[in-house]
Coordinates of C-alpha atoms in Angstrom, one line a residue:
Chain A
M247 CA 27.9 -60.5 2.4
N248 CA 27.1 -60.9 -1.5
I249 CA 25.8 -58.3 -3.7
Y250 CA 22.4 -60.4 -3.8
T251 CA 22.0 -59.8 -0.5
L252 CA 22.8 -56.4 -0.1
Q253 CA 20.0 -55.8 -3.4
S254 CA 17.6 -57.8 -1.1
A255 CA 18.4 -55.4 2.3
L256 CA 17.7 -52.3 -0.1
E257 CA 14.8 -53.5 -1.7
L258 CA 13.5 -54.2 1.8
G259 CA 14.9 -51.0 3.2
I260 CA 13.3 -48.9 0.7
I261 CA 9.8 -50.3 1.0
Y262 CA 10.1 -50.3 5.0
S263 CA 10.7 -46.9 4.6
L264 CA 6.7 -46.2 3.9
L265 CA 6.5 -47.8 7.4
A266 CA 9.3 -45.2 9.1
L267 CA 7.4 -42.1 7.2
G268 CA 4.4 -43.3 8.5
S269 CA 5.8 -43.7 12.0
F270 CA 7.4 -40.3 11.5
I271 CA 4.1 -38.7 11.0
S272 CA 2.5 -40.0 14.2
Y273 CA 5.5 -40.0 16.1
R274 CA 7.2 -37.0 15.6
T275 CA 4.8 -34.4 13.5
L276 CA 1.6 -35.7 16.0
N277 CA 3.5 -37.0 19.3
F278 CA 1.2 -39.6 19.2
P279 CA 2.9 -43.1 20.0
D280 CA 0.6 -45.1 17.7
L281 CA 0.6 -48.9 18.3
T282 CA -2.6 -49.1 15.5
V283 CA 0.7 -50.0 13.4
E284 CA 1.1 -53.6 14.4
G285 CA -2.6 -54.2 13.0
S286 CA -3.2 -51.8 9.8
Y287 CA 0.3 -53.3 8.7
T288 CA -1.1 -56.5 8.7
L289 CA -4.7 -55.4 7.4
G290 CA -2.6 -53.4 4.5
A291 CA -1.2 -56.4 3.4
A292 CA -4.2 -58.7 4.0
V293 CA -6.6 -56.8 2.2
S294 CA -3.8 -56.2 -0.6
V295 CA -3.5 -60.0 -1.1
M296 CA -7.0 -60.4 -1.8
V297 CA -7.7 -57.8 -4.0
T298 CA -4.8 -58.8 -5.8
L299 CA -6.0 -62.9 -6.0
A300 CA -9.3 -61.3 -7.5
G301 CA -6.8 -59.6 -10.1
Y302 CA -6.2 -56.3 -9.8
P303 CA -2.7 -56.1 -7.8
Y304 CA -2.3 -52.2 -8.8
L305 CA -5.5 -51.1 -7.5
S306 CA -5.0 -53.4 -3.9
L307 CA -2.5 -50.7 -2.9
L308 CA -5.2 -48.1 -3.2
A309 CA -7.6 -50.6 -1.2
A310 CA -4.6 -51.3 1.4
F311 CA -4.0 -47.7 2.1
V312 CA -7.5 -46.7 2.5
A313 CA -8.0 -50.0 4.7
G314 CA -5.2 -48.4 7.2
A315 CA -6.4 -44.9 6.7
V316 CA -9.9 -46.0 8.2
A317 CA -8.1 -47.9 11.0
G318 CA -6.1 -45.1 11.4
S319 CA -9.1 -42.8 11.9
I320 CA -10.8 -45.2 14.4
T321 CA -7.9 -44.8 16.6
A322 CA -7.8 -41.1 16.7
L323 CA -12.0 -41.4 17.7
L324 CA -11.0 -43.2 20.3
S325 CA -8.5 -41.1 21.4
T326 CA -9.6 -37.4 20.7
R327 CA -13.5 -37.8 21.1
L328 CA -13.4 -40.5 24.0
K329 CA -10.5 -39.4 25.2
I330 CA -9.1 -42.9 25.6
Q331 CA -5.2 -43.1 26.5
P332 CA -3.3 -43.2 22.7
L333 CA -1.5 -46.1 23.7
L334 CA -4.4 -47.9 24.9
A335 CA -6.6 -47.0 21.9
G336 CA -3.8 -47.9 19.7
I337 CA -3.5 -51.2 21.7
L338 CA -7.4 -51.9 21.0
L339 CA -7.0 -51.2 17.4
M340 CA -4.4 -53.9 17.2
L341 CA -6.2 -56.3 18.9
G342 CA -9.6 -55.6 17.2
L343 CA -7.9 -55.9 13.7
Y344 CA -6.6 -59.5 14.7
S345 CA -9.8 -60.5 14.1
I346 CA -10.6 -58.2 11.2
N347 CA -7.5 -59.1 9.5
L348 CA -8.5 -63.2 9.7
K349 CA -12.1 -62.3 8.3
V350 CA -10.3 -60.3 5.3
M351 CA -7.7 -63.2 4.5
G352 CA -11.0 -65.6 4.7
N353 CA -10.2 -67.1 7.9
R354 CA -6.8 -68.4 7.0
A355 CA -3.8 -67.5 8.9
N356 CA -1.9 -67.1 5.7
V357 CA -2.8 -66.8 2.1
N358 CA -0.1 -66.6 -1.0
L359 CA 0.5 -65.0 -4.1
I360 CA 2.2 -67.7 -5.8
N361 CA 1.6 -67.8 -9.8
H362 CA -0.5 -64.7 -9.6
R363 CA 0.5 -61.5 -11.0
N364 CA 1.9 -59.1 -8.6
I365 CA 2.7 -55.0 -8.6
Y366 CA 6.3 -56.1 -9.2
S367 CA 5.6 -58.1 -12.6
I368 CA 5.1 -55.3 -14.5
F369 CA 8.9 -55.3 -15.6
E370 CA 8.7 -59.3 -16.2
G371 CA 10.8 -60.2 -19.4
T372 CA 12.2 -56.7 -19.6
I373 CA 15.8 -56.2 -19.5
V374 CA 15.8 -55.0 -15.8
E375 CA 13.9 -57.7 -14.9
G376 CA 16.3 -58.6 -11.8
F377 CA 16.1 -55.2 -10.6
Q378 CA 12.0 -55.4 -10.7
T379 CA 11.5 -54.7 -7.0
L380 CA 14.0 -52.2 -6.7
I381 CA 12.5 -50.2 -9.4
T382 CA 8.8 -50.7 -8.8
A383 CA 9.5 -49.9 -4.5
S384 CA 11.5 -46.8 -5.8
L385 CA 9.2 -45.3 -7.7
V386 CA 6.5 -45.7 -5.0
L387 CA 8.6 -44.0 -2.6
A388 CA 9.6 -41.5 -4.9
V389 CA 5.7 -40.9 -5.6
V390 CA 5.2 -41.0 -1.7
L391 CA 7.6 -38.7 -0.7
I392 CA 7.0 -36.0 -3.0
I393 CA 3.0 -35.9 -2.5
L394 CA 3.9 -36.1 1.5
Y395 CA 6.3 -33.3 1.3
F396 CA 4.2 -30.8 -0.9
F397 CA 1.2 -32.0 1.0
L398 CA 3.3 -30.9 4.9
K399 CA 4.1 -27.3 3.1
T400 CA 0.7 -26.5 2.6
R401 CA -1.5 -24.7 5.1
L402 CA -3.2 -28.2 6.0
G403 CA 0.1 -29.5 6.3
F404 CA 1.3 -26.8 8.9
V405 CA -1.2 -27.1 11.1
L406 CA -0.9 -30.7 11.0
R407 CA 2.8 -30.6 11.8
A408 CA 2.0 -27.8 14.7
T409 CA -0.4 -30.3 16.1
G410 CA 2.7 -32.4 17.7
D411 CA 4.6 -29.6 18.9
N412 CA 2.0 -27.4 20.6
H413 CA -1.7 -28.4 20.5
V414 CA -2.9 -25.4 22.6
M415 CA -1.5 -23.1 20.2
V416 CA -3.6 -24.4 17.2
R417 CA -6.6 -24.4 19.1
A418 CA -5.9 -20.8 20.0
L419 CA -5.2 -20.2 15.9
G420 CA -8.6 -21.5 15.4
T421 CA -7.8 -25.0 14.1
N422 CA -9.8 -28.3 15.9
T423 CA -6.6 -31.0 16.7
D424 CA -9.1 -33.3 16.6
F425 CA -9.6 -33.0 13.5
T426 CA -5.9 -32.7 12.8
I427 CA -4.9 -35.6 14.7
L428 CA -7.4 -37.7 12.5
L429 CA -6.1 -37.0 9.4
G430 CA -2.4 -37.4 10.4
L431 CA -3.3 -40.8 12.3
S432 CA -5.1 -41.5 8.7
L433 CA -2.3 -40.9 6.6
S434 CA 0.1 -42.2 9.1
N435 CA -1.9 -45.9 8.8
G436 CA -2.4 -45.5 5.4
L437 CA 1.1 -45.5 4.3
V438 CA 1.8 -48.2 6.8
A439 CA -0.7 -50.1 5.5
L440 CA 0.6 -49.5 2.0
C441 CA 4.4 -51.0 3.2
G442 CA 2.3 -54.1 4.6
A443 CA 1.0 -54.4 1.1
M444 CA 4.3 -54.0 -0.9
I445 CA 5.7 -56.5 1.9
A446 CA 3.3 -59.2 1.0
H447 CA 4.0 -58.9 -3.0
E448 CA 7.4 -59.2 -2.4
Q449 CA 7.3 -62.1 -0.3
L450 CA 4.4 -63.2 -2.1
F451 CA 2.1 -64.0 1.1
A452 CA 0.3 -62.4 3.8
D453 CA 0.2 -63.9 7.0
I454 CA -1.6 -63.0 10.7
G455 CA 1.3 -62.3 12.6
M456 CA 3.5 -60.3 10.0
G457 CA 2.9 -57.0 11.7
I458 CA 4.6 -57.8 15.1
G459 CA 7.1 -55.6 16.0
M460 CA 6.1 -53.1 13.1
V461 CA 5.9 -50.0 15.8
V462 CA 9.2 -50.9 16.9
I463 CA 11.0 -51.3 13.5
G464 CA 9.4 -47.8 12.3
L465 CA 10.5 -46.0 15.6
A466 CA 14.0 -48.0 15.2
S467 CA 14.2 -46.3 11.3
V468 CA 13.1 -43.0 12.7
I469 CA 15.1 -42.7 15.3
I470 CA 18.6 -44.1 13.7
G471 CA 17.7 -41.7 10.6
E472 CA 17.3 -38.6 12.7
V473 CA 20.7 -39.3 14.3
L474 CA 23.1 -40.1 11.5
F475 CA 21.6 -37.8 9.0
G476 CA 20.0 -34.7 11.2
T477 CA 16.8 -32.8 11.3
N478 CA 17.5 -29.5 9.9
T479 CA 14.7 -28.8 7.5
L480 CA 11.9 -31.0 6.6
L481 CA 13.0 -32.4 3.6
R482 CA 16.3 -33.6 5.0
R483 CA 14.3 -35.1 7.9
M484 CA 12.2 -37.1 5.7
I485 CA 15.0 -38.4 3.9
A486 CA 16.8 -38.8 6.5
V487 CA 13.8 -41.0 7.8
I488 CA 14.0 -42.9 4.7
L489 CA 17.7 -43.5 5.1
G490 CA 17.1 -44.6 8.5
A491 CA 14.8 -47.4 7.5
I492 CA 17.4 -48.7 4.9
V493 CA 20.2 -48.7 7.3
Y494 CA 18.1 -50.4 9.9
R495 CA 17.6 -53.3 7.2
L496 CA 21.1 -53.8 6.5
I497 CA 22.0 -53.6 10.5
I498 CA 19.9 -56.6 10.2
T499 CA 20.9 -58.4 7.1
I500 CA 24.6 -58.0 8.9
V501 CA 23.8 -59.2 12.3
L502 CA 21.9 -62.2 10.2
E503 CA 25.1 -62.8 8.3
F504 CA 27.1 -63.6 11.1
G505 CA 25.3 -66.2 12.1
M506 CA 22.5 -64.9 14.5
P507 CA 19.3 -67.2 14.1
A508 CA 16.6 -65.2 12.6
T509 CA 14.3 -66.0 15.4
D510 CA 16.7 -63.4 17.7
L511 CA 15.5 -60.8 15.1
K512 CA 12.8 -59.2 17.6
L513 CA 15.1 -59.1 20.6
I514 CA 17.9 -57.6 18.3
S515 CA 15.3 -54.6 17.0
A516 CA 14.1 -54.3 20.4
I517 CA 17.5 -53.6 21.9
I518 CA 18.4 -51.1 18.9
V519 CA 15.5 -48.9 20.0
A520 CA 16.4 -49.1 23.4
V521 CA 19.4 -48.1 23.1
A522 CA 18.8 -45.3 20.4
L523 CA 16.2 -43.9 22.5
S524 CA 18.3 -43.7 25.4
M525 CA 21.5 -42.0 23.4
P526 CA 20.6 -38.7 25.0
V527 CA 20.3 -39.5 28.7
I528 CA 23.4 -41.9 28.4
K529 CA 25.4 -38.9 26.4
E530 CA 24.3 -36.4 29.1
K531 CA 25.1 -39.1 31.9
M532 CA 28.8 -39.5 30.4
E533 CA 29.1 -35.6 29.8
L534 CA 28.4 -34.9 33.6
A535 CA 30.6 -37.7 34.5
G536 CA 33.5 -36.4 32.4
R537 CA 33.0 -32.7 33.8
K538 CA 32.5 -34.4 37.6
K539 CA 36.2 -35.9 37.0
A540 CA 37.6 -32.7 35.7
N541 CA 36.3 -30.7 38.1
L542 CA 37.4 -32.9 41.2
R543 CA 41.1 -33.5 39.6
G544 CA 41.4 -29.9 39.5
G545 CA 40.4 -29.3 42.9
R546 CA 42.7 -31.8 44.3
S547 CA 45.7 -30.1 42.1
N548 CA 44.8 -26.8 43.5
A549 CA 44.2 -28.0 47.1
G550 CA 48.0 -29.3 46.7
N551 CA 49.3 -25.8 46.0
Chain B
M240 CA -18.3 -5.6 22.3
L241 CA -17.9 -8.1 24.9
E242 CA -20.6 -8.7 27.1
I243 CA -20.1 -10.8 30.2
R244 CA -23.9 -11.3 31.5
S245 CA -23.6 -12.7 35.5
I246 CA -21.1 -15.5 34.7
K247 CA -20.3 -17.9 37.4
K248 CA -17.4 -20.8 37.5
V249 CA -17.5 -23.3 40.4
F250 CA -14.6 -25.6 40.3
E251 CA -15.1 -29.4 41.9
A252 CA -18.3 -28.5 42.8
G253 CA -20.3 -30.3 45.6
S254 CA -16.3 -31.7 47.0
I255 CA -14.8 -30.9 49.7
N256 CA -12.3 -28.4 47.6
E257 CA -15.1 -26.6 46.3
K258 CA -14.0 -23.3 44.6
I259 CA -16.4 -20.5 43.4
A260 CA -13.7 -19.0 40.9
I261 CA -15.9 -16.5 39.2
N262 CA -19.1 -15.5 41.2
N263 CA -22.0 -13.9 39.6
L264 CA -19.5 -11.4 37.5
S265 CA -21.2 -8.9 34.9
L266 CA -18.5 -6.9 32.5
T267 CA -19.2 -4.9 29.4
L268 CA -16.2 -3.8 27.2
E269 CA -16.6 -0.9 24.4
E270 CA -15.0 -1.5 21.1
G271 CA -11.3 -0.6 21.5
E272 CA -11.0 -0.4 25.3
F273 CA -8.0 -1.9 26.5
V274 CA -8.5 -3.1 30.2
T275 CA -6.2 -4.2 32.8
I276 CA -6.9 -6.7 35.4
I277 CA -5.7 -6.8 38.7
G278 CA -6.0 -8.8 41.8
D279 CA -4.4 -11.0 44.4
N280 CA -3.5 -14.8 43.9
G281 CA -6.9 -17.1 43.1
A282 CA -9.4 -13.7 42.6
G283 CA -10.4 -15.6 39.5
K284 CA -8.1 -13.4 36.9
S285 CA -7.0 -16.3 34.8
T286 CA -10.1 -18.3 34.9
L287 CA -12.4 -15.3 33.6
L288 CA -10.0 -15.3 30.2
N289 CA -10.2 -19.1 30.3
C290 CA -14.1 -18.7 30.3
I291 CA -14.1 -16.1 27.7
A292 CA -11.5 -18.0 25.4
G293 CA -13.5 -21.5 26.0
E294 CA -10.9 -23.4 27.8
Y295 CA -13.6 -23.2 30.5
I296 CA -17.4 -23.7 30.1
V297 CA -19.0 -21.3 32.6
D298 CA -21.9 -22.7 34.7
E299 CA -24.3 -20.1 34.6
G300 CA -24.6 -17.0 32.4
R301 CA -23.3 -15.9 29.2
I302 CA -20.8 -14.3 27.2
L303 CA -21.4 -12.5 23.6
L304 CA -18.6 -11.3 21.9
D305 CA -19.5 -8.6 19.0
G306 CA -22.8 -10.1 19.2
I307 CA -22.1 -13.8 18.9
D308 CA -22.9 -16.0 21.6
I309 CA -19.6 -17.4 22.6
T310 CA -20.7 -19.0 26.0
Y311 CA -20.4 -22.8 24.7
M312 CA -18.3 -22.3 21.5
P313 CA -15.6 -24.9 21.5
E314 CA -12.3 -22.9 22.3
Y315 CA -11.0 -23.4 18.6
K316 CA -13.9 -21.9 17.0
S317 CA -13.9 -18.7 19.5
S318 CA -9.9 -18.6 19.0
Q319 CA -11.0 -17.2 15.1
Y320 CA -12.4 -14.2 17.0
I321 CA -9.9 -14.6 20.1
G322 CA -6.4 -14.0 20.3
R323 CA -4.6 -15.0 23.4
V324 CA -0.8 -14.6 24.7
F325 CA 0.4 -16.8 27.4
Q326 CA 3.0 -16.1 30.1
D327 CA 4.8 -19.5 29.3
P328 CA 6.5 -18.5 25.6
L329 CA 6.6 -22.2 24.6
K330 CA 2.7 -22.2 24.6
G331 CA 2.4 -19.6 21.6
T332 CA 4.8 -21.4 19.1
A333 CA 5.6 -24.6 17.4
Y334 CA 9.1 -25.0 18.2
D335 CA 10.3 -27.4 15.7
M336 CA 8.6 -25.5 13.1
T337 CA 10.5 -22.3 11.5
I338 CA 9.3 -18.9 12.3
A339 CA 8.0 -18.1 8.8
E340 CA 5.7 -21.3 9.2
N341 CA 4.8 -20.2 12.7
L342 CA 3.9 -16.9 11.3
A343 CA 2.2 -18.6 8.5
I344 CA 0.1 -20.3 10.4
A345 CA -1.2 -17.8 12.7
Y346 CA -2.1 -15.7 9.4
A347 CA -4.0 -18.5 8.2
K348 CA -6.1 -17.9 11.1
D349 CA -9.2 -17.3 9.6
K350 CA -8.7 -18.8 6.0
P351 CA -9.5 -22.3 5.2
K352 CA -7.0 -25.0 6.1
N353 CA -6.8 -26.6 2.2
L354 CA -4.1 -27.6 -0.3
Q355 CA -2.6 -24.3 -0.8
P356 CA 0.8 -23.6 -0.2
G357 CA 1.2 -22.5 3.2
I358 CA 3.8 -19.7 2.4
R359 CA 3.4 -17.8 -0.6
K360 CA 6.4 -15.2 -1.6
S361 CA 4.4 -12.2 -0.8
D362 CA 3.7 -13.7 2.9
I363 CA 7.5 -13.6 3.3
K364 CA 8.0 -10.0 2.5
M365 CA 4.9 -9.2 4.7
F366 CA 6.3 -11.4 7.4
R367 CA 9.8 -9.7 7.3
E368 CA 8.0 -6.2 7.7
K369 CA 6.3 -7.1 10.6
L370 CA 8.8 -8.8 12.1
S371 CA 11.2 -5.8 11.7
L372 CA 8.7 -3.7 13.5
I373 CA 9.4 -5.7 16.8
Q374 CA 13.4 -4.9 16.3
L375 CA 14.4 -8.0 17.4
G376 CA 16.1 -9.2 14.4
L377 CA 13.9 -11.8 13.5
E378 CA 13.2 -10.6 10.0
D379 CA 16.5 -11.9 8.9
R380 CA 15.7 -15.3 10.7
L381 CA 13.0 -16.4 9.0
N382 CA 14.1 -19.9 8.3
Q383 CA 15.3 -20.7 11.6
K384 CA 13.6 -22.9 14.0
V385 CA 11.7 -20.8 17.0
S386 CA 13.2 -23.9 19.5
L387 CA 16.5 -21.6 18.4
I388 CA 15.4 -17.9 19.5
S389 CA 15.1 -17.0 23.2
G390 CA 12.0 -16.9 25.7
G391 CA 11.6 -13.0 25.2
Q392 CA 11.6 -13.2 21.4
S393 CA 9.4 -15.8 21.2
L394 CA 7.2 -14.1 23.4
A395 CA 7.1 -11.1 21.5
M396 CA 6.4 -13.5 18.0
T397 CA 3.7 -14.8 20.1
L398 CA 2.1 -11.3 20.0
L399 CA 2.6 -10.6 16.6
M400 CA 1.3 -13.6 15.5
D401 CA -2.0 -13.0 17.8
T402 CA -2.6 -9.6 16.2
I403 CA -1.3 -10.5 12.4
V404 CA -5.2 -11.3 11.9
K405 CA -6.9 -8.7 13.9
P406 CA -8.7 -10.4 16.5
K407 CA -11.8 -8.8 18.0
L408 CA -10.4 -9.5 21.5
L409 CA -6.9 -10.3 22.9
L410 CA -6.8 -11.4 26.1
L411 CA -3.1 -11.5 27.7
D412 CA -2.6 -13.8 30.9
E413 CA 0.6 -12.1 32.4
H414 CA 2.0 -12.4 29.4
I415 CA 5.3 -10.9 30.6
A416 CA 5.6 -12.4 34.0
A417 CA 8.3 -15.1 33.1
L418 CA 10.7 -12.4 31.2
D419 CA 13.8 -10.7 32.5
P420 CA 13.1 -6.8 33.2
K421 CA 14.6 -5.7 30.4
I422 CA 12.9 -7.8 28.0
A423 CA 9.6 -7.9 29.7
K424 CA 9.5 -3.9 29.2
K425 CA 9.8 -3.8 25.3
V426 CA 7.3 -6.5 24.8
L427 CA 5.3 -4.7 27.4
Q428 CA 5.7 -1.3 25.2
L429 CA 5.4 -3.4 21.9
T430 CA 1.8 -4.6 23.0
G431 CA 1.1 -0.9 23.9
E432 CA 2.3 0.2 20.4
I433 CA 0.3 -2.9 18.4
V434 CA -3.0 -3.0 20.8
E435 CA -3.1 1.1 20.0
K436 CA -1.9 1.0 16.2
E437 CA -4.5 -1.8 15.7
K438 CA -7.4 -0.5 18.0
I439 CA -8.1 -4.1 19.7
T440 CA -10.2 -4.6 22.4
T441 CA -7.6 -6.1 25.2
M442 CA -7.7 -7.8 28.6
M443 CA -4.2 -7.8 30.2
I444 CA -3.9 -9.6 33.6
T445 CA -0.7 -7.7 35.4
H446 CA 0.8 -8.0 38.9
N447 CA 2.0 -4.8 38.5
M448 CA 0.0 -2.0 40.0
K449 CA 2.1 0.5 38.2
V450 CA 1.3 -1.3 34.5
A451 CA -2.0 -1.7 35.3
L452 CA -2.5 2.1 35.7
E453 CA -0.1 3.2 33.0
Y454 CA -1.4 1.2 30.3
G455 CA -4.9 0.9 28.7
S456 CA -8.0 2.8 29.4
R457 CA -9.7 1.0 32.1
T458 CA -8.5 -0.9 35.3
I459 CA -10.3 -3.6 36.6
M460 CA -9.9 -5.3 40.1
M461 CA -10.7 -8.6 41.4
H462 CA -11.1 -10.5 44.5
E463 CA -12.8 -13.9 45.1
G464 CA -14.5 -14.1 41.8
Q465 CA -15.9 -10.6 41.6
I466 CA -15.1 -7.4 40.3
I467 CA -14.5 -5.0 43.1
L468 CA -13.3 -2.0 41.2
D469 CA -13.5 -0.8 38.0
I470 CA -11.9 2.7 37.2
K471 CA -11.2 4.7 34.0
G472 CA -11.5 8.2 32.5
E473 CA -10.5 11.1 35.2
E474 CA -10.5 8.9 38.3
R475 CA -8.0 6.6 36.8
E476 CA -5.5 9.3 35.7
E477 CA -6.0 10.5 39.3
M478 CA -5.2 7.0 40.9
T479 CA -1.6 6.4 41.8
V480 CA -0.4 2.9 43.0
E481 CA -0.7 3.7 46.9
S482 CA -4.2 4.9 46.5
L483 CA -5.2 1.7 44.7
I484 CA -3.3 -0.3 47.3
N485 CA -5.5 1.5 49.8
L486 CA -8.4 1.1 47.8
F487 CA -7.3 -3.2 47.5
G488 CA -6.7 -3.5 50.9
K489 CA -10.5 -1.8 52.2
K490 CA -12.2 -3.5 49.5
A491 CA -10.9 -6.7 50.3
K492 CA -11.1 -6.3 53.9
H493 CA -14.9 -5.2 53.9
D494 CA -15.0 -8.7 52.4
L495 CA -13.7 -10.4 55.3
E496 CA -15.9 -8.4 57.7
N497 CA -18.8 -10.4 55.6
D498 CA -17.3 -13.7 55.9
R499 CA -17.3 -12.9 59.8
I500 CA -20.4 -11.9 60.0
L501 CA -21.7 -14.8 57.6
L502 CA -19.9 -17.3 59.9
S503 CA -20.7 -15.6 63.5
R504 CA -24.3 -16.6 62.3

């Protein structure tokens, strides 16, 4: 692995940490397994590419965020108002967004940004040109992290976080949980769409299939981050999630360096998440087996005496 | 203060499992009254509280709280006036947030949920004072997650959270039933102290007849969705657990005889 692949992994990791923060909001703070992500990620990329082609690269990020937020709010309404199960609501959005994404891209399966100014070209011709993606992505991430952190520390942020923990309590304390779920899913999918947009700018195209597997990547980042870097405080947890996204990207890079064909990536991602999710159970089983063994051995020696 | 006008609640109406949980029940509570509710399993005690809180919507009748019609008010709205403590300590707190954050959510109950900071410095001082009243040492653990404290502690905290903004009505649904006896006694004492000090109109369900007579100013007994006994004042003071049990046997049997008459027709 050379320094360039490492830098590229870091850049992608930083951009994907926006997706991870989005997953963190839906999956952890709302306890809502949200599959909308697969569609809103592509939606963000599609909207952003089209707005950029129209000549507004920076505005395109905002447009992507808003589009993602709208998608998230529809999932929330399906789930809270019409009582459709969260997973199914997400699947419906994912399916519907496929057609919408094609429409956004003018009925094309992919649209490229080659020879257009994108968000990373701001540093073109300056001394840091080689690091333009890294710097731009880090700046966006820093802004998102700061705003999100302080938001989650407001009164509104508190009830949002409590919703996933205990929605009974939130209602018993006078807040409509339908509203907090709506807010949370909008925010979450807005961030996911922003991530999709920034990836599109990085790879210089948007593709109709680019969202496949994003739910799993988001979850993997959250879980890896929490396991490796801890969940003590809110800030620590959020930073852990970001680092989780970067670690995940490094793992993928290393796997590819070992000669794994890129087409196997989705399988690897699925396996990583399956292993990470089953960690607590495996740990418990192993401890139990250890105790059982020690106990039986002790019992036998006692009997011998 | 609280006016319940002939409410009725039927579960699974029209099916073979039809159950009339509340049957034409009326009840009026004065301001500051502390009512203890007793009754056998399935008497409709919890259903009554759930109807008042807005978790269930009654089929017939009206419920007024301080002149406000809360019959069809969604739970999250009526809960601005009503405090509830559940039997399950996990139901009253957000376990993955800190003690201070939990109290802050409760303290913001009647305030707009906007972008103001969730906790201010001045709040911390107040939280610490309030927590020191319940004498569980929680005042020094403000920044710890609720998942780290015991069930009894978190229940005491829930009680505090539900009264930190004085509710018009406090509903306690066997809130000490899941605790070990020592902690249960403490939480019960604490309940009495808070309710008395703040003069909160309170309804408390209990299975313990002694507790029912010892605490509060009025006791009602429920059976098959109706109030079959309602005592207060002198009559209540003279009541012993034994005479209460006798009375219950008599009243419940009376109903049984009514049933028999109905069936024999």
